[in-house]
Coordinates of C-alpha atoms and ligand atoms in Angstrom, one line a residue:
X117 CA 231.3 52.1 -62.2
X118 CA 233.9 51.2 -64.8
X119 CA 235.0 47.8 -62.2
X120 CA 231.1 47.3 -62.9
X121 CA 231.3 47.7 -66.5
X122 CA 234.2 44.6 -66.3
X123 CA 232.5 42.1 -64.3
X124 CA 229.6 42.5 -66.6
X125 CA 231.7 42.6 -69.9
X126 CA 233.1 38.9 -68.1
X127 CA 229.8 37.6 -67.4
X128 CA 227.9 38.9 -70.7
X129 CA 230.1 38.7 -73.2
X130 CA 231.7 42.3 -75.6
X131 CA 228.4 43.7 -76.2
X132 CA 225.6 43.8 -73.3
X133 CA 222.9 45.8 -72.4
X134 CA 222.8 47.9 -68.9
X135 CA 219.5 49.1 -67.2
X136 CA 219.1 51.6 -64.4
X137 CA 215.9 53.4 -64.3
X138 CA 215.8 55.2 -67.8
X139 CA 219.5 55.3 -68.7
X140 CA 219.5 51.6 -70.4
X141 CA 222.5 51.5 -73.0
X142 CA 224.2 49.1 -75.1
X143 CA 227.8 48.9 -74.5
X144 CA 229.9 47.7 -77.1
X145 CA 233.5 46.7 -75.8
X146 CA 234.9 44.3 -78.6
X147 CA 236.8 45.4 -81.7
X148 CA 235.3 44.0 -84.3
X149 CA 231.9 45.9 -82.6
X150 CA 234.1 49.0 -82.2
X151 CA 234.9 49.3 -86.1
X152 CA 232.0 48.3 -87.1
X153 CA 230.4 51.4 -84.9
X154 CA 232.9 53.5 -86.1
X155 CA 233.9 52.8 -89.4
X156 CA 231.7 50.6 -91.1
X157 CA 228.0 51.3 -89.9
X158 CA 228.7 54.6 -88.6
X159 CA 226.2 56.2 -91.3
X160 CA 223.4 54.1 -88.5
X161 CA 224.9 56.2 -85.3
X162 CA 224.2 59.4 -83.8
X163 CA 226.5 61.6 -81.9
X164 CA 224.1 64.6 -80.9
X165 CA 222.4 63.4 -77.4
X166 CA 219.5 65.6 -77.4
X167 CA 218.1 66.5 -73.7
X168 CA 222.0 65.4 -72.6
X169 CA 224.3 68.3 -71.1
X170 CA 226.5 68.0 -73.3
X171 CA 223.7 68.6 -76.2
X172 CA 222.1 71.6 -73.9
X173 CA 225.7 73.4 -72.9
X174 CA 227.3 73.3 -76.4
X175 CA 223.9 73.4 -78.5
X176 CA 225.2 72.8 -82.2
X177 CA 228.5 72.5 -82.0
X178 CA 231.1 69.8 -83.8
X179 CA 231.0 67.4 -81.2
X180 CA 227.0 67.7 -80.8
X181 CA 225.6 67.7 -84.1
X182 CA 225.7 65.1 -87.5
X183 CA 225.9 64.8 -90.8
X184 CA 227.0 68.1 -93.0
X185 CA 226.5 70.1 -90.4
X186 CA 229.4 68.5 -88.7
X187 CA 231.8 68.0 -91.4
X188 CA 231.4 71.6 -92.3
X189 CA 232.5 72.8 -89.0
X190 CA 235.3 70.4 -88.8
X191 CA 236.3 71.5 -92.4
X192 CA 236.4 74.6 -90.7
X193 CA 238.8 74.3 -88.1
X194 CA 241.3 71.7 -89.6
X195 CA 243.5 74.1 -90.6
X196 CA 244.2 75.1 -86.9
X197 CA 245.4 71.4 -86.8
X198 CA 248.2 71.3 -89.2
X199 CA 251.3 69.9 -87.6
X200 CA 253.5 72.3 -89.2
X201 CA 251.0 75.2 -87.0
X202 CA 251.1 72.8 -84.3
X203 CA 254.9 72.7 -84.0
X204 CA 254.9 76.6 -84.0
X205 CA 253.0 76.7 -81.0
X206 CA 256.0 74.5 -79.4
X207 CA 257.8 77.8 -77.6
X208 CA 254.5 79.7 -76.4
X209 CA 253.6 76.2 -75.0
X210 CA 257.2 75.8 -73.5
X211 CA 257.2 79.5 -71.9
X212 CA 253.3 78.3 -70.0
X213 CA 254.9 75.8 -68.6
X214 CA 257.9 77.4 -68.1
X215 CA 256.3 80.2 -65.6
X216 CA 253.8 77.6 -63.9
X217 CA 256.8 75.1 -63.4
X218 CA 258.0 78.4 -61.6
X219 CA 255.2 78.4 -58.7
X220 CA 255.6 75.1 -57.8
X221 CA 257.4 75.0 -54.6
X222 CA 260.9 74.2 -54.0
X223 CA 260.4 71.5 -52.0
X224 CA 256.7 70.5 -50.7
X225 CA 253.2 68.9 -52.7
X226 CA 251.4 70.1 -55.7
X227 CA 247.9 69.0 -56.3
X228 CA 248.4 67.2 -59.7
X229 CA 245.0 67.7 -61.2
X230 CA 244.9 71.5 -60.0
X231 CA 248.7 72.1 -61.5
X232 CA 247.9 70.2 -65.0
X233 CA 244.3 71.9 -65.3
X234 CA 246.3 75.9 -65.7
X235 CA 248.9 74.1 -68.0
X236 CA 246.3 72.8 -70.1
X237 CA 244.2 75.3 -70.1
X238 CA 246.5 78.5 -70.2
X239 CA 248.2 76.4 -73.2
X240 CA 244.7 75.5 -75.0
X241 CA 244.2 79.6 -75.2
X242 CA 247.4 80.6 -76.2
X243 CA 247.6 78.0 -79.0
X244 CA 244.1 78.2 -80.2
X245 CA 242.8 81.5 -79.0
X246 CA 245.7 83.3 -79.6
X247 CA 245.0 84.8 -75.8
X248 CA 246.9 85.0 -72.7
X249 CA 245.3 84.3 -70.1
X250 CA 246.2 86.4 -67.1
X251 CA 246.0 85.3 -63.5
X252 CA 243.3 87.5 -62.5
X253 CA 240.9 86.1 -65.6
X254 CA 242.1 82.4 -64.6
X255 CA 240.9 82.5 -61.3
X256 CA 237.4 84.4 -61.7
X257 CA 236.8 82.3 -64.6
X258 CA 238.0 78.7 -62.7
X259 CA 234.4 78.4 -60.8
X260 CA 232.6 78.8 -64.2
X261 CA 235.1 76.3 -65.7
X262 CA 234.4 73.8 -62.9
X263 CA 230.7 74.4 -62.9
X264 CA 230.3 73.8 -66.6
X265 CA 232.3 70.2 -66.1
X266 CA 230.1 69.3 -63.1
X267 CA 227.0 69.5 -65.4
X268 CA 228.5 67.8 -68.4
X269 CA 229.6 64.7 -66.0
X270 CA 227.4 62.0 -65.0
X271 CA 224.8 62.9 -62.7
X272 CA 220.8 62.1 -61.7
X273 CA 220.2 63.5 -65.4
X274 CA 221.8 60.0 -66.8
X275 CA 218.5 58.3 -64.6
X276 CA 216.1 61.0 -65.4
X277 CA 217.0 60.3 -69.3
X278 CA 217.0 64.0 -69.6
X279 CA 219.0 67.2 -68.0
X280 CA 217.8 70.3 -66.6
X281 CA 219.4 73.7 -68.2
X282 CA 223.3 74.7 -67.9
X283 CA 223.2 76.2 -64.3
X284 CA 223.8 79.7 -63.8
X285 CA 227.2 79.3 -62.4
X286 CA 228.8 78.4 -65.9
X287 CA 228.1 81.9 -67.2
X288 CA 231.4 83.2 -66.1
X289 CA 233.0 80.6 -68.3
X290 CA 230.7 81.7 -71.3
X291 CA 231.4 85.5 -70.9
X292 CA 234.7 85.0 -70.8
X293 CA 234.8 82.7 -73.8
X294 CA 232.8 85.6 -75.8
X295 CA 234.8 88.3 -74.4
X296 CA 238.0 86.7 -75.9
X297 CA 236.1 85.9 -79.0
X298 CA 235.7 89.7 -79.6
X299 CA 238.6 90.7 -78.7
X300 CA 240.1 88.4 -81.4
X301 CA 237.4 89.4 -83.9
X302 CA 238.6 91.0 -87.3
X303 CA 242.0 88.8 -87.0
X304 CA 243.7 86.7 -88.8
X305 CA 246.4 86.6 -91.4
X306 CA 249.9 84.9 -90.5
X307 CA 249.0 84.1 -87.0
X308 CA 245.7 83.1 -87.4
X309 CA 244.5 80.9 -84.8
X310 CA 241.4 78.2 -84.6
X311 CA 239.1 81.4 -83.2
X312 CA 240.1 83.3 -86.2
X313 CA 238.6 80.4 -88.9
X314 CA 235.7 80.5 -87.0
X315 CA 235.0 83.8 -86.8
X316 CA 235.3 84.1 -90.6
X317 CA 232.6 81.4 -91.1
X318 CA 229.8 81.2 -88.1
X319 CA 227.5 83.9 -86.4
X320 CA 228.3 84.9 -82.7
X321 CA 226.8 82.6 -81.3
X322 CA 227.6 79.4 -83.6
X323 CA 231.2 81.0 -82.6
X324 CA 230.5 80.8 -78.8
X325 CA 229.1 77.2 -79.3
X326 CA 232.2 75.6 -80.8
X327 CA 234.9 77.7 -78.6
X328 CA 233.2 76.7 -75.5
X329 CA 233.0 73.2 -76.8
X330 CA 237.1 72.9 -77.8
X331 CA 237.7 74.7 -74.6
X332 CA 236.4 71.9 -72.6
X333 CA 237.2 69.0 -74.9
X334 CA 240.8 70.8 -75.4
X335 CA 241.7 71.1 -72.1
X336 CA 240.0 68.6 -69.8
X337 CA 241.3 65.5 -71.9
X338 CA 244.6 66.7 -71.3
X339 CA 244.5 67.8 -67.8
X340 CA 243.6 63.8 -67.2
X341 CA 246.2 62.6 -69.5
X342 CA 249.0 65.0 -67.6
X343 CA 247.8 64.1 -64.3
X344 CA 247.6 60.3 -64.7
X345 CA 251.0 60.3 -66.6
X346 CA 252.5 62.1 -63.6
X347 CA 250.9 59.5 -61.1
X348 CA 251.7 56.5 -62.7
X349 CA 255.5 57.1 -63.0
X350 CA 255.7 58.4 -59.5
X351 CA 254.2 55.0 -58.5
X352 CA 256.6 53.1 -60.7
X353 CA 260.6 53.7 -59.7
X354 CA 261.8 52.0 -63.0
X355 CA 259.7 53.7 -65.5
X356 CA 260.3 57.1 -63.3
X357 CA 264.1 56.5 -63.7
X358 CA 264.0 55.9 -67.2
X359 CA 262.0 58.6 -68.2
X360 CA 264.0 61.1 -65.8
X361 CA 266.8 59.8 -67.6
X362 CA 266.0 60.5 -70.9
X363 CA 264.4 63.9 -70.4
X364 CA 267.2 65.1 -68.8
X365 CA 269.4 64.2 -71.6
X366 CA 267.8 66.7 -73.6
X367 CA 268.6 70.5 -73.4
X368 CA 265.5 72.2 -72.2
X369 CA 266.3 74.7 -75.5
X370 CA 265.8 71.8 -77.5
X371 CA 262.4 70.9 -76.3
X372 CA 260.2 72.6 -78.5
X373 CA 261.4 71.0 -81.5
X374 CA 261.5 67.6 -80.2
X375 CA 259.9 64.7 -82.1
X376 CA 258.1 61.4 -80.9
X377 CA 261.3 59.2 -81.4
X378 CA 263.3 62.0 -80.2
X379 CA 261.7 61.0 -76.8
X380 CA 260.9 57.6 -76.8
X381 CA 260.3 56.6 -73.4
X382 CA 258.2 59.3 -72.4
X383 CA 256.2 59.1 -75.7
X384 CA 256.2 55.3 -74.2
X385 CA 254.6 56.2 -71.1
X386 CA 252.1 58.8 -72.8
X387 CA 250.7 55.9 -74.7
X388 CA 250.6 53.4 -71.8
X389 CA 249.0 56.0 -69.6
X390 CA 245.9 56.8 -72.2
X391 CA 245.8 52.7 -72.8
X392 CA 245.0 52.5 -69.0
X393 CA 243.3 55.7 -68.3
X394 CA 241.7 56.4 -70.9
X395 CA 240.3 60.1 -70.1
X396 CA 237.4 60.1 -72.7
X397 CA 236.1 56.5 -71.8
X398 CA 233.4 55.9 -73.7
X399 CA 232.1 56.9 -76.8
X400 CA 228.4 58.2 -76.5
X401 CA 226.3 57.5 -79.2
X402 CA 222.5 57.3 -80.3
X403 CA 221.1 54.4 -82.9
X404 CA 219.7 55.8 -85.7
X405 CA 217.1 53.8 -87.9
X406 CA 218.1 50.3 -89.1
X407 CA 220.7 50.5 -86.5
X408 CA 222.9 46.9 -85.8
X409 CA 225.7 45.9 -84.1
X410 CA 227.7 42.5 -83.6
X411 CA 224.1 41.1 -85.5
X412 CA 221.8 42.6 -82.5
X413 CA 219.4 45.3 -84.0
X414 CA 219.0 48.4 -82.1
X415 CA 215.8 50.2 -81.6
X416 CA 215.7 53.7 -82.8
X417 CA 217.0 56.1 -80.0
X418 CA 218.5 54.0 -78.1
X419 CA 221.9 54.8 -76.2
X420 CA 225.0 53.2 -77.4
X421 CA 228.5 53.1 -75.5
X422 CA 231.7 52.8 -76.9
X423 CA 233.5 51.5 -74.3
X424 CA 237.3 52.4 -75.4
X425 CA 238.4 51.4 -72.0
X426 CA 237.0 47.8 -71.4
X427 CA 238.7 47.1 -74.8
X428 CA 242.0 48.5 -73.9
X429 CA 242.0 46.5 -70.7
X430 CA 241.1 42.8 -72.2
X431 CA 243.2 40.4 -71.0
X432 CA 242.2 38.4 -73.6
X433 CA 243.6 40.7 -76.2
X434 CA 246.3 42.6 -73.8
X435 CA 249.3 40.6 -72.2
X436 CA 249.4 41.8 -68.7
X437 CA 246.9 43.8 -69.5
X438 CA 246.5 45.8 -66.1
X439 CA 249.9 46.2 -65.6
X440 CA 251.6 49.8 -66.1
X441 CA 254.2 48.5 -69.1
X442 CA 255.4 51.4 -71.3
X443 CA 257.7 48.7 -72.5
X444 CA 254.9 47.3 -74.7
X445 CA 255.3 50.4 -77.0
X446 CA 259.0 50.7 -77.5
X447 CA 260.8 49.7 -80.2
X448 CA 258.0 50.1 -82.6
X449 CA 255.3 48.2 -80.7
X450 CA 251.9 48.5 -81.7
X451 CA 248.4 47.4 -80.7
X452 CA 247.9 43.8 -80.3
X453 CA 244.8 43.7 -82.7
X454 CA 243.3 46.9 -84.7
X455 CA 240.8 48.4 -83.0
X456 CA 242.1 47.4 -79.4
X457 CA 243.6 50.9 -78.6
X458 CA 241.4 53.9 -79.2
X459 CA 242.0 56.6 -76.7
X460 CA 241.7 59.2 -79.0
X461 CA 238.8 57.2 -81.1
X462 CA 238.6 56.1 -84.2
X463 CA 237.2 56.5 -88.0
X464 CA 236.8 59.7 -89.5
X465 CA 235.4 61.6 -86.3
X466 CA 238.7 60.8 -84.2
X467 CA 240.0 63.0 -82.0
X468 CA 240.6 66.2 -84.0
X469 CA 243.6 67.2 -80.8
X470 CA 245.6 64.2 -80.9
X471 CA 248.8 65.6 -82.5
X472 CA 248.6 68.6 -80.3
X473 CA 247.7 66.7 -77.2
X474 CA 250.9 64.1 -77.6
X475 CA 253.0 67.2 -78.4
X476 CA 252.3 68.5 -75.0
X477 CA 252.2 65.5 -73.1
X478 CA 255.9 65.4 -74.4
X479 CA 256.6 69.2 -73.6
X480 CA 255.2 69.1 -70.1
X481 CA 256.4 65.5 -69.0
X482 CA 259.8 66.3 -70.1
X483 CA 260.2 69.7 -68.5
X484 CA 258.4 68.2 -65.0
X485 CA 261.1 65.6 -64.8
X486 CA 264.3 68.0 -66.2
X487 CA 263.3 70.4 -63.1
X488 CA 262.3 68.3 -60.3
X489 CA 262.8 65.1 -59.0
X490 CA 258.9 63.7 -58.2
X491 CA 257.7 60.8 -55.9
X492 CA 253.8 59.7 -54.9
X493 CA 252.5 60.4 -51.4
X494 CA 250.7 57.6 -49.8
X495 CA 247.6 59.4 -50.4
X496 CA 245.7 56.8 -52.0
X497 CA 244.9 57.4 -55.9
X498 CA 241.5 56.3 -57.8
X499 CA 239.6 57.0 -60.9
X500 CA 236.4 59.2 -61.4
X501 CA 234.2 59.5 -63.9
X502 CA 233.4 62.7 -64.7
X503 CA 233.6 64.9 -67.8
X504 CA 236.5 62.7 -67.8
X505 CA 237.9 59.8 -66.4
X506 CA 240.4 61.7 -64.1
X507 CA 242.7 60.8 -61.0
X508 CA 241.3 61.7 -57.5
X509 CA 243.2 61.6 -54.3
X510 CA 247.1 61.0 -54.7
X511 CA 249.4 64.2 -54.3
X512 CA 252.7 64.4 -55.8
X513 CA 256.0 65.0 -53.9
X514 CA 258.1 67.5 -55.5
X515 CA 262.2 68.9 -55.2
X516 CA 263.4 70.7 -57.4
X517 CA 267.0 69.8 -58.5
Ligands
HEM174 C1 244.9 63.4 -73.8 C2 244.0 64.5 -74.8 C3 243.1 63.8 -75.2 C4 242.3 62.3 -75.7 C5 242.5 61.4 -74.8 C6 241.0 62.7 -76.7 C7 240.2 61.8 -76.7 C8 238.9 61.8 -78.1 C9 237.8 60.9 -77.8 C10 238.3 59.4 -77.7 C11 237.2 61.4 -79.2 C12 236.1 61.1 -79.7 C13 235.0 60.2 -79.1 C14 233.7 59.4 -79.1 O1 234.6 58.5 -80.0 O2 232.9 59.8 -79.4 C15 237.8 62.6 -79.1 C16 237.2 63.9 -80.4 C17 237.4 65.3 -80.1 N1 238.5 65.8 -79.3 FE1 239.5 64.8 -78.1 N2 241.1 64.1 -76.8 C18 242.1 64.8 -76.3 C19 242.5 66.1 -76.9 C20 241.8 66.9 -77.3 C21 242.3 68.4 -77.8 C22 243.5 68.7 -77.4 C23 241.1 68.8 -78.7 C24 241.3 70.4 -79.4 C25 242.0 71.3 -79.1 C26 240.2 67.6 -79.0 C27 238.8 68.1 -79.2 C28 238.3 67.2 -80.0 C29 236.9 67.1 -80.6 C30 236.2 68.7 -81.2 C31 236.2 65.6 -80.7 C32 235.1 65.6 -81.7 C33 235.6 65.5 -83.3 C34 234.5 65.4 -84.1 O3 233.5 64.9 -83.6 O4 235.0 65.6 -85.4 N3 240.6 66.7 -78.3 N4 238.5 63.3 -78.2

């Protein structure tokens, strides 16, 4: 699909229409047009995709509402994402990484997406739910989590134009979220976490909507980011050697306090990973009344896809656009033009968890490289568009030092 999109863009220009059955989106892939949609004319586009699986599963959460309803929810959640608050959680996050790496073989193979999902999921729950997800509960809940991810990913509903209700298989996940929220009830003060902020303002059903949304949005993206970063590094000896040297030059006990500038190569690897394989590769919108983009008027209700993927790989914007080259970010390197690098979206509704994701990325990559020598296996690797754009296929060979 993403290769087809590149061909379409090359033939049709940066704003074009697709048509498969009832799926007839306008794809937007130039920095100028993305700026229009994300900033200047953002009021003309809606986030809520009525009838899509995300709206059916997440009901009325931050991700699938607009206007005041959305802005209120975002305002309630923001304190949980303050940089100082997140830095304070780094040690707890590292303890989870430690525990998970302890399960890896001394010398063997690792299914990267599975391994990273465990870290991202447990890390998310620790930091934002204040909850230690134990092994038995993780195993019990995993099928529900995977069912939810399958349900919201692309499927036949795209052609039909409307999804059926969430499948029953999602129930273990929903029950888990409700249980964790109920256990947390009445907590707060010193160790206040996202779930406490939600519970103070919203009723039980809305807490369910937001908490479920944040759990999916906050761990599946990180899973993809971490998995791609390890796969790309394992396939590039030069950058693997540089990143490994850097990670091993910092004591494990100092990692919790490490800032991006203390680990510049690892930070650049993460940025370049998100350029080539942005986990959220499109921003989905609906045209509102009077919406227009790049001079085209859009009929109300028309689906719009803001393609962060296409613009981040555009050879007319980026030098050696398809190459994995973290060097482009070193020494203060920045995107060649504004709105050409949007792995966390842009404008006032950009990703609320971007700083947490980069903190987590640094800690996990550094710890893996400190503990293990890694290499790619021969299994071919490809990108797959599920709920996020994630790697499929390849495994990692690991050997503990
Ligand atoms: C590498 C990891 C991540 C990536 C690549 C990512 C990417 C994105 C992108 C591209 C958007 C904007 C989508 C659009 O324009 O339609 C977004 C929004 C959002 N992200 Fe993330 N994200 C990541 C991690 C997280 C985390 C850790 C959390 C929560 C803990 C989170 C929560 C959200 C929420 C709630 C929104 C919607 C914000 C709003 O509507 O106001 N994300 N993310």
